[in-house]
Amino acid sequence: MAAQLCVALDGSDRDWIVTTARRLGPQVDWLKVGLEAFTAHGPDLVRDICSHGPSVFLDLKLHDIPTTVARAAANCARLGAKLLNVHAGGGRAMMEAAVAGVREVDPSGTTKVIGVTVLTSLDSTALAELGTDHRSEMLVLRWAELARTCGLDGVVASAREAADIRRVCGPDFLIVTPGIRPSWAARDDQRRIVTPAGAVSAGSDILVIGRPITAADDPRAAAADVLSEMKS
Ligand code: C5P
């Protein structure tokens, strides 16, 4: 499929979130509700955003025992989210339970479940502190492959990892990529950034972009610029 754009609605101000969703809704493929917005406004906000047109990615990164994750993932699907995620570090039983929970609510499989592999905020020192001497690139690939065998539809991964994941997990595995910065945008707190064109050519399917669009003077124009760069 052609790469799609997902705008991250990161904020705690409900009016700002809903206004931004309304303004950008007609232009983009996906809107993302993450932990900040969800912990401020809960399921009602998700239902509200789901009514604005584009599909909703509910980015809660679930991680708990299998039964709890199965029920929470089913609840995410019931809210209308078409994409949700769980930590691959929760292991096989948890990932399989998440898929089973979502399939009970949505047997047709339109709601996709993806895995979060190694958080990009963890460097080799942090991983060593956590007791693993594996390099993060290796863990990402291993966990992506495990996620695929558990029935997950894809993973969240940086564009730098996308080509290897595509090679190992095949053409139909969704690769959802944050850390995108157009050449004209500030880096903010992102470190290992890739341009929209770079992410598309690395094989990312859905590009997640927040502040370069939502904090722009004209968010609609910024989204249009990103979309045209993705198409080029
Ligand atoms: O504003 P910005 O484009 O940096 O937003 C990126 C979004 O992607 C945020 O919602 C952030 O939580 C999410 N994200 C990320 N890096 C990851 C996983 C998720 O930036 N590794």
mmCIF file of C-alpha atoms and ligand atoms in Angstrom:
data_model
loop_
_atom_site.group_PDB
_atom_site.id
_atom_site.type_symbol
_atom_site.label_atom_id
_atom_site.label_comp_id
_atom_site.label_asym_id
_atom_site.label_seq_id
_atom_site.Cartn_x
_atom_site.Cartn_y
_atom_site.Cartn_z
ATOM 1 C CA MET A 1 0.000 0.000 0.000
ATOM 2 C CA ALA A 2 1.079 3.623 -0.455
ATOM 3 C CA ALA A 3 2.537 5.025 2.753
ATOM 4 C CA GLN A 4 -0.016 6.779 4.964
ATOM 5 C CA LEU A 5 0.214 9.742 7.327
ATOM 6 C CA CYS A 6 -0.767 9.543 11.004
ATOM 7 C CA VAL A 7 -0.837 12.765 13.026
ATOM 8 C CA ALA A 8 -0.123 12.394 16.753
ATOM 9 C CA LEU A 9 -2.605 14.409 18.825
ATOM 10 C CA ASP A 10 -0.293 14.761 21.820
ATOM 11 C CA GLY A 11 -1.695 17.151 24.405
ATOM 12 C CA SER A 12 -3.864 17.440 27.494
ATOM 13 C CA ASP A 13 -6.152 20.244 26.343
ATOM 14 C CA ARG A 14 -9.364 18.629 25.083
ATOM 15 C CA ASP A 15 -10.436 21.635 23.000
ATOM 16 C CA TRP A 16 -7.053 21.749 21.263
ATOM 17 C CA ILE A 17 -7.125 18.000 20.573
ATOM 18 C CA VAL A 18 -10.652 18.034 19.136
ATOM 19 C CA THR A 19 -10.088 21.228 17.115
ATOM 20 C CA THR A 20 -6.874 19.815 15.660
ATOM 21 C CA ALA A 21 -8.637 16.533 14.833
ATOM 22 C CA ARG A 22 -11.418 18.453 13.042
ATOM 23 C CA ARG A 23 -8.987 20.614 11.086
ATOM 24 C CA LEU A 24 -6.694 17.807 9.988
ATOM 25 C CA GLY A 25 -9.294 15.027 9.736
ATOM 26 C CA PRO A 26 -10.157 15.512 6.053
ATOM 27 C CA GLN A 27 -6.486 15.504 5.014
ATOM 28 C CA VAL A 28 -4.815 12.635 6.838
ATOM 29 C CA ASP A 29 -5.256 8.848 6.981
ATOM 30 C CA TRP A 30 -4.848 8.404 10.731
ATOM 31 C CA LEU A 31 -5.071 10.343 13.997
ATOM 32 C CA LYS A 32 -3.172 9.031 17.018
ATOM 33 C CA VAL A 33 -4.393 9.285 20.596
ATOM 34 C CA GLY A 34 -1.606 8.496 23.043
ATOM 35 C CA LEU A 35 -1.143 8.162 26.772
ATOM 36 C CA GLU A 36 -1.119 11.903 27.487
ATOM 37 C CA ALA A 37 -4.488 12.593 25.886
ATOM 38 C CA PHE A 38 -6.007 9.298 27.061
ATOM 39 C CA THR A 39 -5.036 9.747 30.703
ATOM 40 C CA ALA A 40 -6.501 13.260 30.613
ATOM 41 C CA HIS A 41 -9.788 12.547 28.841
ATOM 42 C CA GLY A 42 -10.267 8.775 28.617
ATOM 43 C CA PRO A 43 -12.497 6.655 26.372
ATOM 44 C CA ASP A 44 -14.924 9.514 25.607
ATOM 45 C CA LEU A 45 -12.178 11.403 23.815
ATOM 46 C CA VAL A 46 -11.352 8.333 21.711
ATOM 47 C CA ARG A 47 -15.018 7.920 20.686
ATOM 48 C CA ASP A 48 -15.122 11.621 19.843
ATOM 49 C CA ILE A 49 -11.952 11.500 17.693
ATOM 50 C CA CYS A 50 -13.237 8.344 15.965
ATOM 51 C CA SER A 51 -16.140 10.445 14.685
ATOM 52 C CA HIS A 52 -13.840 12.858 12.806
ATOM 53 C CA GLY A 53 -13.201 10.752 9.717
ATOM 54 C CA PRO A 54 -9.716 9.237 9.673
ATOM 55 C CA SER A 55 -8.984 5.968 11.433
ATOM 56 C CA VAL A 56 -7.735 6.201 15.012
ATOM 57 C CA PHE A 57 -4.484 4.687 16.293
ATOM 58 C CA LEU A 58 -4.877 4.228 20.060
ATOM 59 C CA ASP A 59 -1.263 4.230 21.265
ATOM 60 C CA LEU A 60 -1.495 2.867 24.835
ATOM 61 C CA LYS A 61 1.370 0.328 24.559
ATOM 62 C CA LEU A 62 -0.378 -2.344 26.641
ATOM 63 C CA HIS A 63 1.867 -4.567 28.792
ATOM 64 C CA ASP A 64 0.431 -6.850 31.504
ATOM 65 C CA ILE A 65 -0.597 -10.471 32.049
ATOM 66 C CA PRO A 66 -2.312 -12.074 29.029
ATOM 67 C CA THR A 67 -5.893 -11.990 30.358
ATOM 68 C CA THR A 68 -5.682 -8.318 31.329
ATOM 69 C CA VAL A 69 -4.167 -7.344 27.986
ATOM 70 C CA ALA A 70 -6.751 -9.404 26.065
ATOM 71 C CA ARG A 71 -9.602 -7.563 27.795
ATOM 72 C CA ALA A 72 -7.986 -4.126 27.526
ATOM 73 C CA ALA A 73 -7.196 -4.678 23.827
ATOM 74 C CA ALA A 74 -10.798 -5.737 23.233
ATOM 75 C CA ASN A 75 -11.945 -2.537 24.950
ATOM 76 C CA CYS A 76 -9.682 -0.474 22.656
ATOM 77 C CA ALA A 77 -11.291 -2.147 19.628
ATOM 78 C CA ARG A 78 -14.782 -1.521 21.075
ATOM 79 C CA LEU A 79 -13.982 2.209 21.298
ATOM 80 C CA GLY A 80 -13.503 2.247 17.538
ATOM 81 C CA ALA A 81 -9.686 2.308 17.302
ATOM 82 C CA LYS A 82 -8.484 0.649 14.089
ATOM 83 C CA LEU A 83 -4.875 0.312 15.245
ATOM 84 C CA LEU A 84 -3.609 -0.447 18.747
ATOM 85 C CA ASN A 85 -0.355 -1.609 20.237
ATOM 86 C CA VAL A 86 1.132 -3.863 22.898
ATOM 87 C CA HIS A 87 4.718 -4.258 24.118
ATOM 88 C CA ALA A 88 6.376 -7.217 22.396
ATOM 89 C CA GLY A 89 8.372 -7.586 25.644
ATOM 90 C CA GLY A 90 5.170 -8.962 27.211
ATOM 91 C CA GLY A 91 5.964 -12.210 25.410
ATOM 92 C CA ARG A 92 4.163 -14.710 23.203
ATOM 93 C CA ALA A 93 1.194 -15.543 25.451
ATOM 94 C CA MET A 94 0.413 -11.860 26.007
ATOM 95 C CA MET A 95 0.641 -10.959 22.305
ATOM 96 C CA GLU A 96 -1.500 -13.936 21.265
ATOM 97 C CA ALA A 97 -4.056 -12.991 23.922
ATOM 98 C CA ALA A 98 -4.180 -9.395 22.620
ATOM 99 C CA VAL A 99 -4.938 -10.614 19.097
ATOM 100 C CA ALA A 100 -7.568 -13.053 20.386
ATOM 101 C CA GLY A 101 -9.230 -10.311 22.463
ATOM 102 C CA VAL A 102 -9.443 -7.967 19.479
ATOM 103 C CA ARG A 103 -10.699 -10.704 17.148
ATOM 104 C CA GLU A 104 -13.602 -11.417 19.527
ATOM 105 C CA VAL A 105 -14.757 -7.825 19.050
ATOM 106 C CA ASP A 106 -13.749 -7.581 15.384
ATOM 107 C CA PRO A 107 -13.712 -11.018 13.727
ATOM 108 C CA SER A 108 -13.180 -9.408 10.304
ATOM 109 C CA GLY A 109 -9.665 -8.310 11.267
ATOM 110 C CA THR A 110 -10.013 -4.633 10.295
ATOM 111 C CA THR A 111 -8.629 -3.625 13.701
ATOM 112 C CA LYS A 112 -4.864 -4.112 13.562
ATOM 113 C CA VAL A 113 -2.657 -4.983 16.542
ATOM 114 C CA ILE A 114 1.006 -4.017 16.364
ATOM 115 C CA GLY A 115 3.953 -4.553 18.685
ATOM 116 C CA VAL A 116 6.297 -2.075 20.286
ATOM 117 C CA THR A 117 9.776 -3.601 20.155
ATOM 118 C CA VAL A 118 12.687 -1.888 21.908
ATOM 119 C CA LEU A 119 11.783 1.679 22.856
ATOM 120 C CA THR A 120 13.935 4.083 20.874
ATOM 121 C CA SER A 121 14.647 5.892 24.148
ATOM 122 C CA LEU A 122 16.683 2.884 25.375
ATOM 123 C CA ASP A 123 20.342 3.013 24.370
ATOM 124 C CA SER A 124 22.948 0.269 24.917
ATOM 125 C CA THR A 125 23.725 1.525 28.438
ATOM 126 C CA ALA A 126 20.060 1.399 29.411
ATOM 127 C CA LEU A 127 19.695 -2.101 27.913
ATOM 128 C CA ALA A 128 22.793 -3.311 29.802
ATOM 129 C CA GLU A 129 21.323 -1.897 33.017
ATOM 130 C CA LEU A 130 18.190 -3.910 32.294
ATOM 131 C CA GLY A 131 20.300 -7.071 32.060
ATOM 132 C CA THR A 132 20.568 -7.647 28.322
ATOM 133 C CA ASP A 133 23.839 -7.480 26.427
ATOM 134 C CA HIS A 134 22.081 -7.868 23.080
ATOM 135 C CA ARG A 135 22.351 -4.958 20.684
ATOM 136 C CA SER A 136 19.061 -3.156 20.230
ATOM 137 C CA GLU A 137 19.078 -3.782 16.437
ATOM 138 C CA MET A 138 19.196 -7.507 17.095
ATOM 139 C CA LEU A 139 16.464 -7.391 19.746
ATOM 140 C CA VAL A 140 14.226 -5.312 17.487
ATOM 141 C CA LEU A 141 14.453 -7.890 14.696
ATOM 142 C CA ARG A 142 13.993 -10.842 17.022
ATOM 143 C CA TRP A 143 10.958 -9.276 18.714
ATOM 144 C CA ALA A 144 9.457 -8.189 15.393
ATOM 145 C CA GLU A 145 9.680 -11.762 14.129
ATOM 146 C CA LEU A 146 8.183 -13.071 17.382
ATOM 147 C CA ALA A 147 5.338 -10.530 17.058
ATOM 148 C CA ARG A 148 4.649 -11.811 13.535
ATOM 149 C CA THR A 149 4.502 -15.443 14.660
ATOM 150 C CA CYS A 150 2.079 -14.414 17.449
ATOM 151 C CA GLY A 151 -0.331 -13.066 14.824
ATOM 152 C CA LEU A 152 0.375 -9.368 15.232
ATOM 153 C CA ASP A 153 -0.115 -7.264 12.113
ATOM 154 C CA GLY A 154 3.098 -5.277 12.429
ATOM 155 C CA VAL A 155 5.390 -3.269 14.668
ATOM 156 C CA VAL A 156 6.278 0.277 15.621
ATOM 157 C CA ALA A 157 9.861 0.811 14.469
ATOM 158 C CA SER A 158 12.225 3.580 13.517
ATOM 159 C CA ALA A 159 12.790 4.049 9.782
ATOM 160 C CA ARG A 160 16.389 2.979 10.350
ATOM 161 C CA GLU A 161 15.146 -0.499 11.282
ATOM 162 C CA ALA A 162 12.421 -0.696 8.636
ATOM 163 C CA ALA A 163 14.396 -2.309 5.807
ATOM 164 C CA ASP A 164 15.672 -5.171 8.008
ATOM 165 C CA ILE A 165 12.198 -5.767 9.465
ATOM 166 C CA ARG A 166 10.716 -5.836 5.966
ATOM 167 C CA ARG A 167 13.313 -8.419 4.909
ATOM 168 C CA VAL A 168 12.656 -10.660 7.918
ATOM 169 C CA CYS A 169 8.878 -10.211 8.321
ATOM 170 C CA GLY A 170 7.722 -9.927 4.706
ATOM 171 C CA PRO A 171 5.784 -7.485 2.542
ATOM 172 C CA ASP A 172 2.452 -7.577 4.411
ATOM 173 C CA PHE A 173 3.833 -6.771 7.859
ATOM 174 C CA LEU A 174 2.875 -3.219 8.885
ATOM 175 C CA ILE A 175 5.766 -0.929 9.809
ATOM 176 C CA VAL A 176 4.632 2.150 11.718
ATOM 177 C CA THR A 177 7.319 4.779 12.119
ATOM 178 C CA PRO A 178 7.662 7.754 14.493
ATOM 179 C CA GLY A 179 10.723 10.006 14.725
ATOM 180 C CA ILE A 180 9.970 11.708 11.398
ATOM 181 C CA ARG A 181 11.186 15.226 10.736
ATOM 182 C CA PRO A 182 10.771 17.112 7.442
ATOM 183 C CA SER A 183 13.915 19.080 6.586
ATOM 184 C CA TRP A 184 12.094 22.351 7.474
ATOM 185 C CA ALA A 185 11.027 21.243 10.982
ATOM 186 C CA ALA A 186 12.693 21.470 14.393
ATOM 187 C CA ARG A 187 14.103 18.234 15.862
ATOM 188 C CA ASP A 188 12.388 18.819 19.230
ATOM 189 C CA ASP A 189 13.421 15.986 21.575
ATOM 190 C CA GLN A 190 13.764 13.383 18.795
ATOM 191 C CA ARG A 191 17.323 12.162 18.279
ATOM 192 C CA ARG A 192 17.498 9.645 15.441
ATOM 193 C CA ILE A 193 15.283 11.383 12.914
ATOM 194 C CA VAL A 194 14.431 10.526 9.307
ATOM 195 C CA THR A 195 12.656 12.669 6.704
ATOM 196 C CA PRO A 196 9.205 11.654 5.376
ATOM 197 C CA ALA A 197 10.762 10.708 2.013
ATOM 198 C CA GLY A 198 13.498 8.721 3.804
ATOM 199 C CA ALA A 199 10.920 6.786 5.855
ATOM 200 C CA VAL A 200 8.865 5.950 2.761
ATOM 201 C CA SER A 201 11.902 4.724 0.860
ATOM 202 C CA ALA A 202 12.993 2.642 3.877
ATOM 203 C CA GLY A 203 9.665 0.786 3.625
ATOM 204 C CA SER A 204 7.548 2.372 6.386
ATOM 205 C CA ASP A 205 3.787 1.960 5.841
ATOM 206 C CA ILE A 206 2.448 4.544 8.296
ATOM 207 C CA LEU A 207 4.442 7.656 9.254
ATOM 208 C CA VAL A 208 3.609 9.064 12.703
ATOM 209 C CA ILE A 209 4.239 12.800 12.928
ATOM 210 C CA GLY A 210 3.257 15.123 15.749
ATOM 211 C CA ARG A 211 4.744 18.516 16.451
ATOM 212 C CA PRO A 212 6.070 19.391 12.976
ATOM 213 C CA ILE A 213 2.391 19.441 11.942
ATOM 214 C CA THR A 214 0.382 20.164 15.092
ATOM 215 C CA ALA A 215 2.668 22.977 16.327
ATOM 216 C CA ALA A 216 3.090 24.590 12.892
ATOM 217 C CA ASP A 217 1.615 28.063 12.304
ATOM 218 C CA ASP A 218 -0.590 26.445 9.678
ATOM 219 C CA PRO A 219 -1.060 22.723 10.516
ATOM 220 C CA ARG A 220 -3.058 22.038 7.326
ATOM 221 C CA ALA A 221 -0.299 23.485 5.138
ATOM 222 C CA ALA A 222 2.346 21.536 7.081
ATOM 223 C CA ALA A 223 0.369 18.288 6.613
ATOM 224 C CA ALA A 224 0.032 19.046 2.883
ATOM 225 C CA ASP A 225 3.813 19.568 2.617
ATOM 226 C CA VAL A 226 4.500 16.252 4.358
ATOM 227 C CA LEU A 227 1.988 14.414 2.150
ATOM 228 C CA SER A 228 3.518 15.811 -1.014
ATOM 229 C CA GLU A 229 7.012 14.847 0.154
ATOM 230 C CA MET A 230 5.724 11.316 0.901
ATOM 231 C CA LYS A 231 4.254 11.037 -2.610
ATOM 232 C CA SER A 232 7.385 12.355 -4.286
HETATM 233 O O1 C5P B 1 5.924 15.262 17.893
HETATM 234 P P1 C5P B 1 6.585 14.017 17.376
HETATM 235 O O2 C5P B 1 6.567 13.910 15.862
HETATM 236 O O3 C5P B 1 7.947 13.819 17.941
HETATM 237 O O4 C5P B 1 5.642 12.841 17.910
HETATM 238 C C1 C5P B 1 5.981 11.482 17.721
HETATM 239 C C2 C5P B 1 4.939 10.597 18.329
HETATM 240 O O5 C5P B 1 5.356 9.247 18.199
HETATM 241 C C3 C5P B 1 4.675 10.835 19.800
HETATM 242 O O6 C5P B 1 3.285 10.589 20.037
HETATM 243 C C4 C5P B 1 5.501 9.780 20.506
HETATM 244 O O7 C5P B 1 4.953 9.368 21.723
HETATM 245 C C5 C5P B 1 5.460 8.634 19.491
HETATM 246 N N1 C5P B 1 6.621 7.745 19.565
HETATM 247 C C6 C5P B 1 7.918 8.154 19.361
HETATM 248 N N2 C5P B 1 8.973 7.285 19.420
HETATM 249 C C7 C5P B 1 8.733 5.989 19.663
HETATM 250 C C8 C5P B 1 7.425 5.540 19.864
HETATM 251 C C9 C5P B 1 6.379 6.461 19.797
HETATM 252 O O8 C5P B 1 8.162 9.338 19.115
HETATM 253 N N3 C5P B 1 9.740 5.139 19.684
#
